[in-house]
Short mmCIF file of C-alpha atoms in Angstrom, two decimals:
data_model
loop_
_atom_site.label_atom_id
_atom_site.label_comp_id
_atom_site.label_asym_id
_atom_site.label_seq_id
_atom_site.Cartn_x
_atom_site.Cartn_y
_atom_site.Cartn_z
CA UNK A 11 -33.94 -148.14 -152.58
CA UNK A 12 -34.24 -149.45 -155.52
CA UNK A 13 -33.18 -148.70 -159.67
CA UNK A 14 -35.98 -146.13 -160.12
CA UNK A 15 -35.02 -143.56 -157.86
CA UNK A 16 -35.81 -139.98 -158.75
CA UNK A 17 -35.67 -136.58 -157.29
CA UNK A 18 -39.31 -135.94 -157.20
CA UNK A 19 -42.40 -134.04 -155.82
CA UNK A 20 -43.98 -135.35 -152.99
CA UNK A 21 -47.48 -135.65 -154.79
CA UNK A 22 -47.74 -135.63 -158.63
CA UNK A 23 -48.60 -131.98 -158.31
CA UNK A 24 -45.82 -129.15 -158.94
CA UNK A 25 -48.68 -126.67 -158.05
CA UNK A 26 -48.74 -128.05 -154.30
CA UNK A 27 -44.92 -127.99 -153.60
CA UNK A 28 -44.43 -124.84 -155.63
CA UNK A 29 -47.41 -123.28 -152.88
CA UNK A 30 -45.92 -124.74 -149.73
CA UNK A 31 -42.20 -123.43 -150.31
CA UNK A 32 -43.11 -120.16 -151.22
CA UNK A 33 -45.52 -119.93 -148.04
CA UNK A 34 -42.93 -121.53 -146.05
CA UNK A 35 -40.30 -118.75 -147.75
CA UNK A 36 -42.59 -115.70 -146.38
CA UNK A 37 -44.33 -117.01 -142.88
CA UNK A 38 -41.81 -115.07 -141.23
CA UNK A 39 -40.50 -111.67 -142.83
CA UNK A 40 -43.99 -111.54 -144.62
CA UNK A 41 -46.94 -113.83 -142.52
CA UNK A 42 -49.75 -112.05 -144.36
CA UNK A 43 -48.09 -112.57 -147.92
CA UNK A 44 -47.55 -116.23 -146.33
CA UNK A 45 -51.37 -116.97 -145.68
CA UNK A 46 -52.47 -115.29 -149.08
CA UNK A 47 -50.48 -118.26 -150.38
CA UNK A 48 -51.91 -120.67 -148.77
CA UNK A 49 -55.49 -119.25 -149.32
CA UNK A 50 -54.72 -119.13 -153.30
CA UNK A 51 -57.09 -121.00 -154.70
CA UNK A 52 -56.11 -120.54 -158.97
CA UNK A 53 -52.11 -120.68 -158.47
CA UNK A 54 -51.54 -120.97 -162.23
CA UNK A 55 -53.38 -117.56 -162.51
CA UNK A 56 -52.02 -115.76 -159.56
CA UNK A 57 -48.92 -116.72 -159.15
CA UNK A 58 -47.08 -113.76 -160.37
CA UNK A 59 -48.33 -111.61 -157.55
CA UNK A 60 -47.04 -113.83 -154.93
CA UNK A 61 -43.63 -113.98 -156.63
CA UNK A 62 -43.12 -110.76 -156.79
CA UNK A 63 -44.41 -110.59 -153.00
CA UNK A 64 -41.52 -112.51 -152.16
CA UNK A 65 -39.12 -109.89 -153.61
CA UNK A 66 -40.95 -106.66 -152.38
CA UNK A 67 -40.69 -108.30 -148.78
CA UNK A 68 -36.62 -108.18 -148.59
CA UNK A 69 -36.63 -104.64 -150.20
CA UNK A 70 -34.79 -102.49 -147.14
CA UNK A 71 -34.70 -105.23 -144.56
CA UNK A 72 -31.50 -107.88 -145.08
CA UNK A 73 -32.32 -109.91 -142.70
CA UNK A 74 -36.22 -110.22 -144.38
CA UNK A 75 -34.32 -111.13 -147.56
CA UNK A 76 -31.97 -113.39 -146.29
CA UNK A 77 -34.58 -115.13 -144.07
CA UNK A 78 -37.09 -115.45 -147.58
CA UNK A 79 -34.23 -117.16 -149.27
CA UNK A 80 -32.96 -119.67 -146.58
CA UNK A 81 -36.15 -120.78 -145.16
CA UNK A 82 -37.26 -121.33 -149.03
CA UNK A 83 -34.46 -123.31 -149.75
CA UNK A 84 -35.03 -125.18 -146.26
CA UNK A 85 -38.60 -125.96 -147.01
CA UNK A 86 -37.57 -127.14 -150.22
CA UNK A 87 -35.24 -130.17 -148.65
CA UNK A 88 -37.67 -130.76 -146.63
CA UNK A 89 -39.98 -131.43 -149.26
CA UNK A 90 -38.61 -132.73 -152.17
CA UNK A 91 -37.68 -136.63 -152.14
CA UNK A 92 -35.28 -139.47 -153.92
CA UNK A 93 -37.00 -142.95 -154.06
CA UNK A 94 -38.12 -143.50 -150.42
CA UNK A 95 -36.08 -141.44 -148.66
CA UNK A 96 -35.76 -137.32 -148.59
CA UNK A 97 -33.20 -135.30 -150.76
CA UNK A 98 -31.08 -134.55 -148.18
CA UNK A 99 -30.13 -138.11 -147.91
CA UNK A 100 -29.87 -138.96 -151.42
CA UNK A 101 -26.23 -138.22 -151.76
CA UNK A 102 -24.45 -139.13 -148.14
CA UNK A 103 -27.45 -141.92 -147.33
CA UNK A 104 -28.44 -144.01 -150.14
CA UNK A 105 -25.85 -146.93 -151.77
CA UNK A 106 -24.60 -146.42 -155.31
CA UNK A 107 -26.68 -147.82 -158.28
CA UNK A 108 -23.98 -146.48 -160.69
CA UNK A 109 -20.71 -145.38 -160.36
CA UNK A 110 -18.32 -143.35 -163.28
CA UNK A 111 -15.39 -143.20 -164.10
CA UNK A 112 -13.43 -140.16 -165.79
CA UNK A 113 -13.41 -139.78 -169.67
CA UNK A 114 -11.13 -136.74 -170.87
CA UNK A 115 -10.95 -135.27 -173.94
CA UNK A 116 -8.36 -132.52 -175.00
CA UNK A 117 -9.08 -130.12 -177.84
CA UNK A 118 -7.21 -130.15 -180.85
CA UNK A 119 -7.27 -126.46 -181.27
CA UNK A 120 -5.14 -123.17 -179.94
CA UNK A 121 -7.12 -121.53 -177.21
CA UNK A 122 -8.07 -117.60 -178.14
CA UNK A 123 -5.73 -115.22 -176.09
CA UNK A 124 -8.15 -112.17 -176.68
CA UNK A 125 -11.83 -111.71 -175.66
CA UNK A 126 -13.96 -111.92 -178.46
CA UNK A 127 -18.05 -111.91 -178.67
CA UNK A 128 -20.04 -112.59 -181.58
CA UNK A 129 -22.65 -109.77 -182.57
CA UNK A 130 -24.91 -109.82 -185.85
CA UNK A 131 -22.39 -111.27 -187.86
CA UNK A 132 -19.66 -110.18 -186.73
CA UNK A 133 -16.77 -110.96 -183.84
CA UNK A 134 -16.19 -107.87 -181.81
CA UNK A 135 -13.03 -107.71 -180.09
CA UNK A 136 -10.42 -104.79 -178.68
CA UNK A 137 -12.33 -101.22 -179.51
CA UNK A 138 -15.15 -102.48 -181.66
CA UNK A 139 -16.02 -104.74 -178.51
CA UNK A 140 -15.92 -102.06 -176.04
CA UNK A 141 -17.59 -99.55 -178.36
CA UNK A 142 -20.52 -101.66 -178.57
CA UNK A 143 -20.39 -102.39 -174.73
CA UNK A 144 -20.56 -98.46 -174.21
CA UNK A 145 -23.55 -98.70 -176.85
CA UNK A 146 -25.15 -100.86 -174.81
CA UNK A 147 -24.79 -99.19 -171.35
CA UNK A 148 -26.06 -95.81 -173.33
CA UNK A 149 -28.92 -97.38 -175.10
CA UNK A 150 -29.84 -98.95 -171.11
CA UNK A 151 -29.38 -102.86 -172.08
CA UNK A 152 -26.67 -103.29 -170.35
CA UNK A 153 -25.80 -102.10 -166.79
CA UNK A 154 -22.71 -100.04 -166.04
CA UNK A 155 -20.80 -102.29 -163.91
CA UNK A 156 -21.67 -105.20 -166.46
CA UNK A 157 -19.54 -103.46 -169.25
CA UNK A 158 -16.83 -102.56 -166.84
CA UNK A 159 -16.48 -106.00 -165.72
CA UNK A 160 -16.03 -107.51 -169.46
CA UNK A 161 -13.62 -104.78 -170.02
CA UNK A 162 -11.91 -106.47 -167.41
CA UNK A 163 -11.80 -109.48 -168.29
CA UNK A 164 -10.73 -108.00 -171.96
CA UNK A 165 -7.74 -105.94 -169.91
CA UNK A 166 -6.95 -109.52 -168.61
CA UNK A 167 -6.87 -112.42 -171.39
CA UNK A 168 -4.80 -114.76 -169.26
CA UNK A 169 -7.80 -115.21 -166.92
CA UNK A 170 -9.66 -116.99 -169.74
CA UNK A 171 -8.58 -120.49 -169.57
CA UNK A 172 -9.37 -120.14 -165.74
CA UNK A 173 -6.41 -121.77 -164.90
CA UNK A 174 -6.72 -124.01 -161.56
CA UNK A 175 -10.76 -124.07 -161.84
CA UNK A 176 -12.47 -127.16 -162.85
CA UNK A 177 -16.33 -125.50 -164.38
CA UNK A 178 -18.77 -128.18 -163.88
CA UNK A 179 -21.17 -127.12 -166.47
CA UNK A 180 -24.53 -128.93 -165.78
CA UNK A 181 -26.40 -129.46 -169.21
CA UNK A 182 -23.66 -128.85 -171.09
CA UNK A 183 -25.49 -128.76 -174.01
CA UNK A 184 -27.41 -126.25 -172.98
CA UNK A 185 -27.54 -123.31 -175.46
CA UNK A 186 -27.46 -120.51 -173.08
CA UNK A 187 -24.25 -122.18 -170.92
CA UNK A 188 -21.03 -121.63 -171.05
CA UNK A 189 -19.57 -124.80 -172.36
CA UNK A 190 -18.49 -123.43 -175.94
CA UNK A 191 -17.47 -120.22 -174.80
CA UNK A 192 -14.69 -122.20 -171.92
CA UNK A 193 -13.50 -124.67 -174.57
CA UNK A 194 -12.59 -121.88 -176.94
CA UNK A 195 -10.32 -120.00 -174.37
CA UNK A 196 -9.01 -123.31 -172.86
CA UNK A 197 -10.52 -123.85 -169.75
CA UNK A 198 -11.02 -127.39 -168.19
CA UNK A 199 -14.61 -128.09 -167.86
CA UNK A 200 -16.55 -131.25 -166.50
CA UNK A 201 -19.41 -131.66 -169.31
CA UNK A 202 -22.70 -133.39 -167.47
CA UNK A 203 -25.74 -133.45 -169.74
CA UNK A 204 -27.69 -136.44 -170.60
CA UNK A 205 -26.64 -139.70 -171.62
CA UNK A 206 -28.46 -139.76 -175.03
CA UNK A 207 -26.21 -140.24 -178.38
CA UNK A 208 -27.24 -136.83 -179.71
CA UNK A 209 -26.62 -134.64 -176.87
CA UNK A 210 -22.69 -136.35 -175.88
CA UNK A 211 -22.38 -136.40 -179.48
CA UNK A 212 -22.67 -132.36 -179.50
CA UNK A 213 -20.28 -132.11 -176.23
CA UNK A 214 -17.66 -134.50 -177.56
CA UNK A 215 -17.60 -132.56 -180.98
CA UNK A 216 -16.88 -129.10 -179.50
CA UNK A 217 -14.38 -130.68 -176.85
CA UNK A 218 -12.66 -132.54 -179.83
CA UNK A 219 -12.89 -129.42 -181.93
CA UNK A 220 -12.12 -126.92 -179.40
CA UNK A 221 -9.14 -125.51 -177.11
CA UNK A 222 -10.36 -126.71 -173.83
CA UNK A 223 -10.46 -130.20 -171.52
CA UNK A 224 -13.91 -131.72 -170.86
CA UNK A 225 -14.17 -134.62 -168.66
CA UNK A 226 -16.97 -136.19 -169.42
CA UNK A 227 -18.58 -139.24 -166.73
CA UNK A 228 -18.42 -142.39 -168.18
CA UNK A 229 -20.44 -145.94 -166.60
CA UNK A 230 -18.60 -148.42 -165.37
CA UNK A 231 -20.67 -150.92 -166.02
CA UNK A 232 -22.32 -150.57 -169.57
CA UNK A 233 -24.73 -152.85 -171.73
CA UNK A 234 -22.47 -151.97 -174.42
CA UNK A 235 -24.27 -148.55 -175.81
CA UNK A 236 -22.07 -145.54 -175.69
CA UNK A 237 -21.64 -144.83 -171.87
CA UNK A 238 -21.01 -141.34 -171.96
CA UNK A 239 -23.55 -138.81 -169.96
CA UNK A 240 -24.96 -138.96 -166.60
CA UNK A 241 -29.02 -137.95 -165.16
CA UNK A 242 -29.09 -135.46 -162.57
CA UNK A 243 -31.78 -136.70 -161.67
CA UNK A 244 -31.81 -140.44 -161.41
CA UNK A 245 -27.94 -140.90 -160.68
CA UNK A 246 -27.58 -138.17 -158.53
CA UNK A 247 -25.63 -140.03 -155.74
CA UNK A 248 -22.66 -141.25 -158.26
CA UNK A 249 -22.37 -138.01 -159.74
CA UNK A 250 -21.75 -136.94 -156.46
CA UNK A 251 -19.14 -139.30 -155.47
CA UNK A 252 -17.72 -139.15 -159.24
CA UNK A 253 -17.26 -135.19 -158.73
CA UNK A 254 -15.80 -135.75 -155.36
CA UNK A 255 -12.35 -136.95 -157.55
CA UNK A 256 -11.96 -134.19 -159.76
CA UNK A 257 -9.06 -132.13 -158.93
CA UNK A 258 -9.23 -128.62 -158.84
CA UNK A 259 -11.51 -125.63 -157.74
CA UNK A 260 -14.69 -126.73 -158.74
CA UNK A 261 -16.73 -124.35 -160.21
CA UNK A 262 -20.66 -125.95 -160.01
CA UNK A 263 -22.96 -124.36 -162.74
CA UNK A 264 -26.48 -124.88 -163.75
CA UNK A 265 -27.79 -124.37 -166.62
CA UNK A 266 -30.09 -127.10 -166.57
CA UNK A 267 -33.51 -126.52 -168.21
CA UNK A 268 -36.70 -128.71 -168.76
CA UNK A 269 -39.89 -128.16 -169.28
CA UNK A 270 -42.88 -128.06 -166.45
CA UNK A 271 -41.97 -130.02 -162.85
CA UNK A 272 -38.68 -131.43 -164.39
CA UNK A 273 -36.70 -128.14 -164.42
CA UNK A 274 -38.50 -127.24 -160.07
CA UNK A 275 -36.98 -131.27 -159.88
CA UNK A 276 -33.54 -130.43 -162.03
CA UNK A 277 -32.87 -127.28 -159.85
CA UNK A 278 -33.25 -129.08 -156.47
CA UNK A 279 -31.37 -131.67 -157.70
CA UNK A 280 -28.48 -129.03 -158.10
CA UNK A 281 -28.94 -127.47 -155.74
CA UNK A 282 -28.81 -130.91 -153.27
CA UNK A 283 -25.30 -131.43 -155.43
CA UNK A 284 -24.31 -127.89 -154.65
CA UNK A 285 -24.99 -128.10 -150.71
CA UNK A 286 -23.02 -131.24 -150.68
CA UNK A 287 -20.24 -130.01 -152.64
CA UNK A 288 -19.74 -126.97 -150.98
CA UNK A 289 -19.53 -129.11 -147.27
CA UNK A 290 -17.15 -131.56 -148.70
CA UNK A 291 -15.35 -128.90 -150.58
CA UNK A 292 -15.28 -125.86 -149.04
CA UNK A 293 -13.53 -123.75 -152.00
CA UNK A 294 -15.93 -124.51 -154.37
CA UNK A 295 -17.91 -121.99 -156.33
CA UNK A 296 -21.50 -121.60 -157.55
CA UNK A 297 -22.38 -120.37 -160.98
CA UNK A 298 -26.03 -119.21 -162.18
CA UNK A 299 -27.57 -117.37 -165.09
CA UNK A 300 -30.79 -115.08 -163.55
CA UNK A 301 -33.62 -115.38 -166.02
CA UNK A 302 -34.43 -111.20 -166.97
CA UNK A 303 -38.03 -112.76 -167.10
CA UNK A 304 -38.47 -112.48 -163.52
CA UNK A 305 -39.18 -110.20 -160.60
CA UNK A 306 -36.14 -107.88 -159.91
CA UNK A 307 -35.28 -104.79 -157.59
CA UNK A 308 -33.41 -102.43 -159.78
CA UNK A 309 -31.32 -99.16 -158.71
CA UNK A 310 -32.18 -95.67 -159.19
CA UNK A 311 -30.15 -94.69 -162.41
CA UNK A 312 -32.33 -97.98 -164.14
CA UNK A 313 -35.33 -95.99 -163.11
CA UNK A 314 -34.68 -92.73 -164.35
CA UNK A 315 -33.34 -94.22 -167.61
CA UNK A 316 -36.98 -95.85 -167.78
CA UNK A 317 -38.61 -92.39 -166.74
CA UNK A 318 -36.46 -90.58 -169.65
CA UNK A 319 -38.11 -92.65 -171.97
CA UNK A 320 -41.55 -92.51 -170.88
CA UNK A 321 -41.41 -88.95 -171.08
CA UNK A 322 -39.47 -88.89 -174.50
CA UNK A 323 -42.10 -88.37 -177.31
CA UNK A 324 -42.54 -90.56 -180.43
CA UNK A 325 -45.38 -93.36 -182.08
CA UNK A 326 -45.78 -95.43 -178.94
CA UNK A 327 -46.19 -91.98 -176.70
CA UNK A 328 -48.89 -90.77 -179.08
CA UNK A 329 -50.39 -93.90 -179.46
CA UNK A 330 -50.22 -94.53 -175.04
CA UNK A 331 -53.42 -92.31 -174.30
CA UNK A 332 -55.90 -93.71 -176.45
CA UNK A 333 -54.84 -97.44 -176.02
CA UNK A 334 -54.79 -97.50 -172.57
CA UNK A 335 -58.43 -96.03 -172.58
CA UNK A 336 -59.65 -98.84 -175.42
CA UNK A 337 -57.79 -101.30 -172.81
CA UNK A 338 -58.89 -100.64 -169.50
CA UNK A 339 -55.67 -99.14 -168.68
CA UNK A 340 -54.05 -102.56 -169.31
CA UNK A 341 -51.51 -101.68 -171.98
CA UNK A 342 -48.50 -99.44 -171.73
CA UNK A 343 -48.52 -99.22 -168.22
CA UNK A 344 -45.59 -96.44 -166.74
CA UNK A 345 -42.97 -99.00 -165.15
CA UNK A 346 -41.72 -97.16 -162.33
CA UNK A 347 -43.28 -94.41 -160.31
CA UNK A 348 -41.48 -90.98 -160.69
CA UNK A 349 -38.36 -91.14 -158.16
CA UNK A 350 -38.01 -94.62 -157.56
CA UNK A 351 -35.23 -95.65 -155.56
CA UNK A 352 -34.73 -98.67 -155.90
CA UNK A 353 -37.79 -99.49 -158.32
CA UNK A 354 -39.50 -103.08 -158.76
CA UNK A 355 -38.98 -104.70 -162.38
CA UNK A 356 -41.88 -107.10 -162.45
CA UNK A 357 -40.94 -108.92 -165.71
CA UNK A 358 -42.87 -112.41 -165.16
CA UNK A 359 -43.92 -113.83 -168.13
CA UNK A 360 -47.31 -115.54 -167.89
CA UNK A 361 -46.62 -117.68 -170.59
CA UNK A 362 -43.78 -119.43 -169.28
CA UNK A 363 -45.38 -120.70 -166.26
CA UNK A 364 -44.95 -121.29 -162.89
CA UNK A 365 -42.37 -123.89 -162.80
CA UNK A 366 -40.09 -121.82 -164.35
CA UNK A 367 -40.52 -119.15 -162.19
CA UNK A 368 -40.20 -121.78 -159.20
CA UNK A 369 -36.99 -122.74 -160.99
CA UNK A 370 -35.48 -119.90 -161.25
CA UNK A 371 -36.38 -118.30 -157.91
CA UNK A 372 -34.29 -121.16 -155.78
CA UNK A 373 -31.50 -120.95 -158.05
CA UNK A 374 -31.13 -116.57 -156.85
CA UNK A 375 -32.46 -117.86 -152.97
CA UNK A 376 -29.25 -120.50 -153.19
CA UNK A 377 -26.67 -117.09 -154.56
CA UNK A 378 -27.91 -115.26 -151.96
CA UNK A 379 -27.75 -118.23 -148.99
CA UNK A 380 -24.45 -119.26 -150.38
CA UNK A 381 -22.99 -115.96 -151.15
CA UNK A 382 -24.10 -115.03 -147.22
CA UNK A 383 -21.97 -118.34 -145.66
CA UNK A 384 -18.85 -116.69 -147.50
CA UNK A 385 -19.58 -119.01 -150.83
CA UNK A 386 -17.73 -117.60 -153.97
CA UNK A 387 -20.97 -116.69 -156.27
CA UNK A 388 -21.74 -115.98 -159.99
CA UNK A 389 -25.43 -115.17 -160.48
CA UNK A 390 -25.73 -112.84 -163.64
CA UNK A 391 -29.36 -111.56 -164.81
CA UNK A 392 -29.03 -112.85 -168.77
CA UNK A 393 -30.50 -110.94 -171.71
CA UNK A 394 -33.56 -112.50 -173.08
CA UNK A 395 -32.40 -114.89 -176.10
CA UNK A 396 -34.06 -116.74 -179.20
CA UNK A 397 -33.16 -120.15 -177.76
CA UNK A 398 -35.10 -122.86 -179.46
CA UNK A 399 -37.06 -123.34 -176.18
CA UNK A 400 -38.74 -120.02 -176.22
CA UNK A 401 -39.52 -120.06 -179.82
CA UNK A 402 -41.16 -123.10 -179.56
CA UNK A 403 -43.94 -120.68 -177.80
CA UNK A 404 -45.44 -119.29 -180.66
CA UNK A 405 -46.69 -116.43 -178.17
CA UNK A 406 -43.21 -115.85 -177.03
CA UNK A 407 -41.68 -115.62 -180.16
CA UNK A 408 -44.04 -113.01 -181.65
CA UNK A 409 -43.46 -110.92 -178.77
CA UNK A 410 -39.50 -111.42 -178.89
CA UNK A 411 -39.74 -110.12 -182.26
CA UNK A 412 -41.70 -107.25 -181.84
CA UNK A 413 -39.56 -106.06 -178.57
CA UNK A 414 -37.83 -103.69 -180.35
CA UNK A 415 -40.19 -101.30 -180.77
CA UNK A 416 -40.23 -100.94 -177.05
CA UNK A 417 -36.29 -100.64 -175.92
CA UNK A 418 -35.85 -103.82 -175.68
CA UNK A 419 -33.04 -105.92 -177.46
CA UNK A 420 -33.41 -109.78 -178.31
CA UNK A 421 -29.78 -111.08 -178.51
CA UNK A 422 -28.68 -114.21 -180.63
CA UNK A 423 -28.12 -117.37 -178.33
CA UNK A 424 -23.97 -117.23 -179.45
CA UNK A 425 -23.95 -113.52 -178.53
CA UNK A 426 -25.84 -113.79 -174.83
CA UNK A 427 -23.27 -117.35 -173.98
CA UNK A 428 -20.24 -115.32 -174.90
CA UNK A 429 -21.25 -112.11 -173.11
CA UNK A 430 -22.25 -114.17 -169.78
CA UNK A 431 -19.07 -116.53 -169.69
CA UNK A 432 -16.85 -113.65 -169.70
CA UNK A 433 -19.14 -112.42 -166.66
CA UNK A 434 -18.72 -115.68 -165.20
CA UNK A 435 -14.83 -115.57 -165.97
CA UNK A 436 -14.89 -112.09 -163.97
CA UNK A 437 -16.75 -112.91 -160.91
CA UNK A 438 -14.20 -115.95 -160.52
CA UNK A 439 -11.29 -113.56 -161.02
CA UNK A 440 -12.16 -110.41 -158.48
CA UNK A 441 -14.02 -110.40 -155.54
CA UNK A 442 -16.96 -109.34 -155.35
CA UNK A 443 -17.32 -106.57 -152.74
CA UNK A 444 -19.75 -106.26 -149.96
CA UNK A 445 -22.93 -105.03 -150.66
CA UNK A 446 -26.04 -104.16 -147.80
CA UNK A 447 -28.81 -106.26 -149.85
CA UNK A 448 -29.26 -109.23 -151.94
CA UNK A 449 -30.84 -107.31 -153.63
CA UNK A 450 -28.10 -105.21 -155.10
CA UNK A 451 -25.64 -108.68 -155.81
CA UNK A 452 -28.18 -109.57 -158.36
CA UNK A 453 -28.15 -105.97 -159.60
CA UNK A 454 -24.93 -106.01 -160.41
CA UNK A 455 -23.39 -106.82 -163.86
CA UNK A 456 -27.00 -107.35 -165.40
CA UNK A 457 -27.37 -107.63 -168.85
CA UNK A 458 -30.85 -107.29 -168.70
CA UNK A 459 -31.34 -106.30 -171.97
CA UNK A 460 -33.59 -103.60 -171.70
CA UNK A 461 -36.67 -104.92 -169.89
CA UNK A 462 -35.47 -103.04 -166.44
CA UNK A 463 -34.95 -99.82 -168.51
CA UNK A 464 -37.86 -99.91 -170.95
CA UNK A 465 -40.48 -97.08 -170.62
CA UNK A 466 -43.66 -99.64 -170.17
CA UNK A 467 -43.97 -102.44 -167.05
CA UNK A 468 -43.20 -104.93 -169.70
CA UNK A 469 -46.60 -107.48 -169.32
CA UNK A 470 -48.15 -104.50 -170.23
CA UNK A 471 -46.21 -104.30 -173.28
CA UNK A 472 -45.95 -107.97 -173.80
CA UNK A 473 -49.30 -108.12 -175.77
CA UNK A 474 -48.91 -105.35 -178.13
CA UNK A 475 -44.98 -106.62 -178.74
CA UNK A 476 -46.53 -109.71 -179.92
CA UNK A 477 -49.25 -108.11 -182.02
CA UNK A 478 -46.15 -105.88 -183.54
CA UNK A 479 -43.90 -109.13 -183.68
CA UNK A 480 -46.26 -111.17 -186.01
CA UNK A 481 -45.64 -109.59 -189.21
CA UNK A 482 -42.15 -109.56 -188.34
CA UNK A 483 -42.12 -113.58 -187.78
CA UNK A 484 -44.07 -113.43 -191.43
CA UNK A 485 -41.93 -111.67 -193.33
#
């Protein structure tokens, strides 16, 4: 072993491992899905089809589902390496390189005692806050039971500072995580991000500024530079051991993101931290935010709210006829079939590729795993957000802009944080009750933001939403 160990692909290609796991994740509850993997010879193309195979196959069958998501994750240890040995012994079988030690810093602020969110300006709290959650629910953004559950949490203000939990919020600097929102109301986080001066300069400000704790690892041994921050991926073994003293429920969350291979490498990194943590500490929790840019089942009532509004008239129902003809039938595609129940929400977004969908997929097969061994699990579909990531795709951001016009509601990055930490707060707080399929755990409390509701299968809309969006970016 030796300085330079990574988590890493076998082979330089993402493509290849992304292929295998996914085959591996179907051979049994879905062999002939399994070999059309194998046989794909343009992945970057097809890919979406084979993801969304991988859902379809659990639909009605438990087992199926359960089996997709364990033998994923499975093939994905086996796979995935650190240095010269394999993940699985990265944490209990290699030596330390680096060890931490615990730097804690206390906020100088009150903590908030009442649920707040920020909205267009404004801070919605008491009946403006659940007038606008109704809003939501009634315009089909939100889902019913994820309005109930921040009324909960609104009903309950002393469960905000999550007194007892530790939240280990990985990339704390993250702009869709939870760090800001948990400092506000006073909870005790562990902020790991990376050590570079402008990223723990941002998590030491809002601890500093803030209501909350934040440890934050610190190196022991230091050529003098700040020695604040840790790399998942390189130092994975001492963040290990360094977590392993942290008192408290720990509450593991990733919100990790990278671009290409380094977020697939990021999430199995994780999610080798998360196996470990949970054996050496059984009461710990997992914490996730779904991506609403990915392939969902979706109940009944989110089908007919999508069927009420492909039937409703106005511009884009006039318009439907004569630009589906012009485009082969490609745009403005119906989403759901008439009495779908449950229906398929295939919201894959070509242009964010298929690492991310990789990503994202064994962060939902870990919930469901996890959540099956008796795991406490937060895994919350997020509303699609103007982070600085996605409008850094010019295609994106057009298309984010123009959403609108098609039912579907773009929220700010402060907004979508808020509104998921409180979700987060709630699945901590109340148990989440048993439920027949995986399926219908990541159903719940989605704040999907429209795409599951909207009248079109959204990649049919995605085009025209971007053509629509450009003026919008220009003005």
């Amino acid at each position: 072993m030796n300085d330079a160990a990574t988590v890493s692909f076998p082979s330089e290609s993402s493509t290849s491992a992304a292929r295998t796991v996914m085959a591996d994740a179907l051979r049994k509850a879905d062999p002939v899905g399994s070999r059309a993997i194998e046989n794909e010879t343009n992945w970057r193309r097809h890919y979406l089809e084979h993801f969304r195979r991988a859902v379809e196959a659990g639909i009605g069958d438990p087992a199926a589902a359960h089996a997709i998501a364990a033998d994923g994750l499975r093939s994905a240890h086996a796979l995935m390496r650190f240095g010269e040995v394999g993940l699985d012994e990265a944490i209990s079988g290699t030596p330390l390189t680096q060890a931490f030690h615990t730097r804690t810093i206390r906020g100088a602020a009150a903590p908030e005692t009442e649920l707040s969110i920020p909205y267009r300006g404004e801070r919605l709290a008491g009946a403006d806050l659940v007038a606008q959650l109704e809003r939501w629910v009634t315009d089909g953004i939100i889902t019913r039971s994820a309005a109930d559950a921040v009324q909960t949490v609104q009903d309950n203000p002393d469960w905000l500072r999550l007194e007892g939990d530790t939240v280990v919020v990985l990339g704390a600097g993250a702009e869709m995580g939870p760090y800001r929102a948990l400092l506000r109301w006073g909870a005790t986080c562990v902020a790991l991000d990376l050590p570079r001066d402008d990223v723990q300069g941002r998590v030491r400000d809002l601890a500093t500024e803030l209501a909350g704790t934040a440890h934050v690892p610190a190196r022991i041994v230091t050529n003098g530079a700040d020695d604040s921050g840790a790399d998942l991926l390189t130092e994975l073994p001492g963040i290990a051991h360094w977590l392993g003293g942290i008192e408290g429920r720990l509450v593991l969350g990733n919100y990790c993101y990278a671009d290409g291979g380094t977020h697939v490498r990021l999430s199995m990194a994780a999610d080798a931290l998360a196996e470990h943590l949970v054996r050496e500490r059984p009461d710990t929790a997992l914490a996730f935010l779904a991506t609403p840019t990915d392939t969902f089942v979706v109940p009944g009532e989110d089908v007919q709210l999508s069927n009420d509004a492909y039937g409703r008239r106005g511009a884009s129902r006039l318009l439907r006829g004569p630009l589906r003809v012009a485009s082969g039938g490609r745009l403005l595609q119906r989403h759901y079939a008439p009495g779908a129940d449950p229906g398929v929400c295939d919201s894959l977004v070509p242009q964010q590729g298929p690492n991310y969908a990789f990503a994202k997929r064994l962060q939902r097969w870990r919930a469901t795993t996890s959540r099956a061994e008796g795991t406490t699990v937060s895994l919350n579909v997020a509303p699609a957000t103007r982070t600085r990531s996605v409008l850094k795709n010019k295609a994106l951001a057009a298309a984010y802009a123009g959403a609108h016009r098609f039912g579907v509601e773009i929220f700010d990055p402060a907004t979508s944080n808020t509104l998921m930490a409180a979700l987060l707060v709630h699945d901590l707080r109340v148990a989440a009750p048993a439920r027949p399929e995986p399926w219908q755990d990541e159903a719940a409390s989605a704040a999907h933001g429209g795409l599951w509701t909207a009248a079109y299968d959204p990649r049919s809309a995605l085009g025209l939403a971007a053509v629509l969006g450009i003026g919008a970016l220009r003005g």
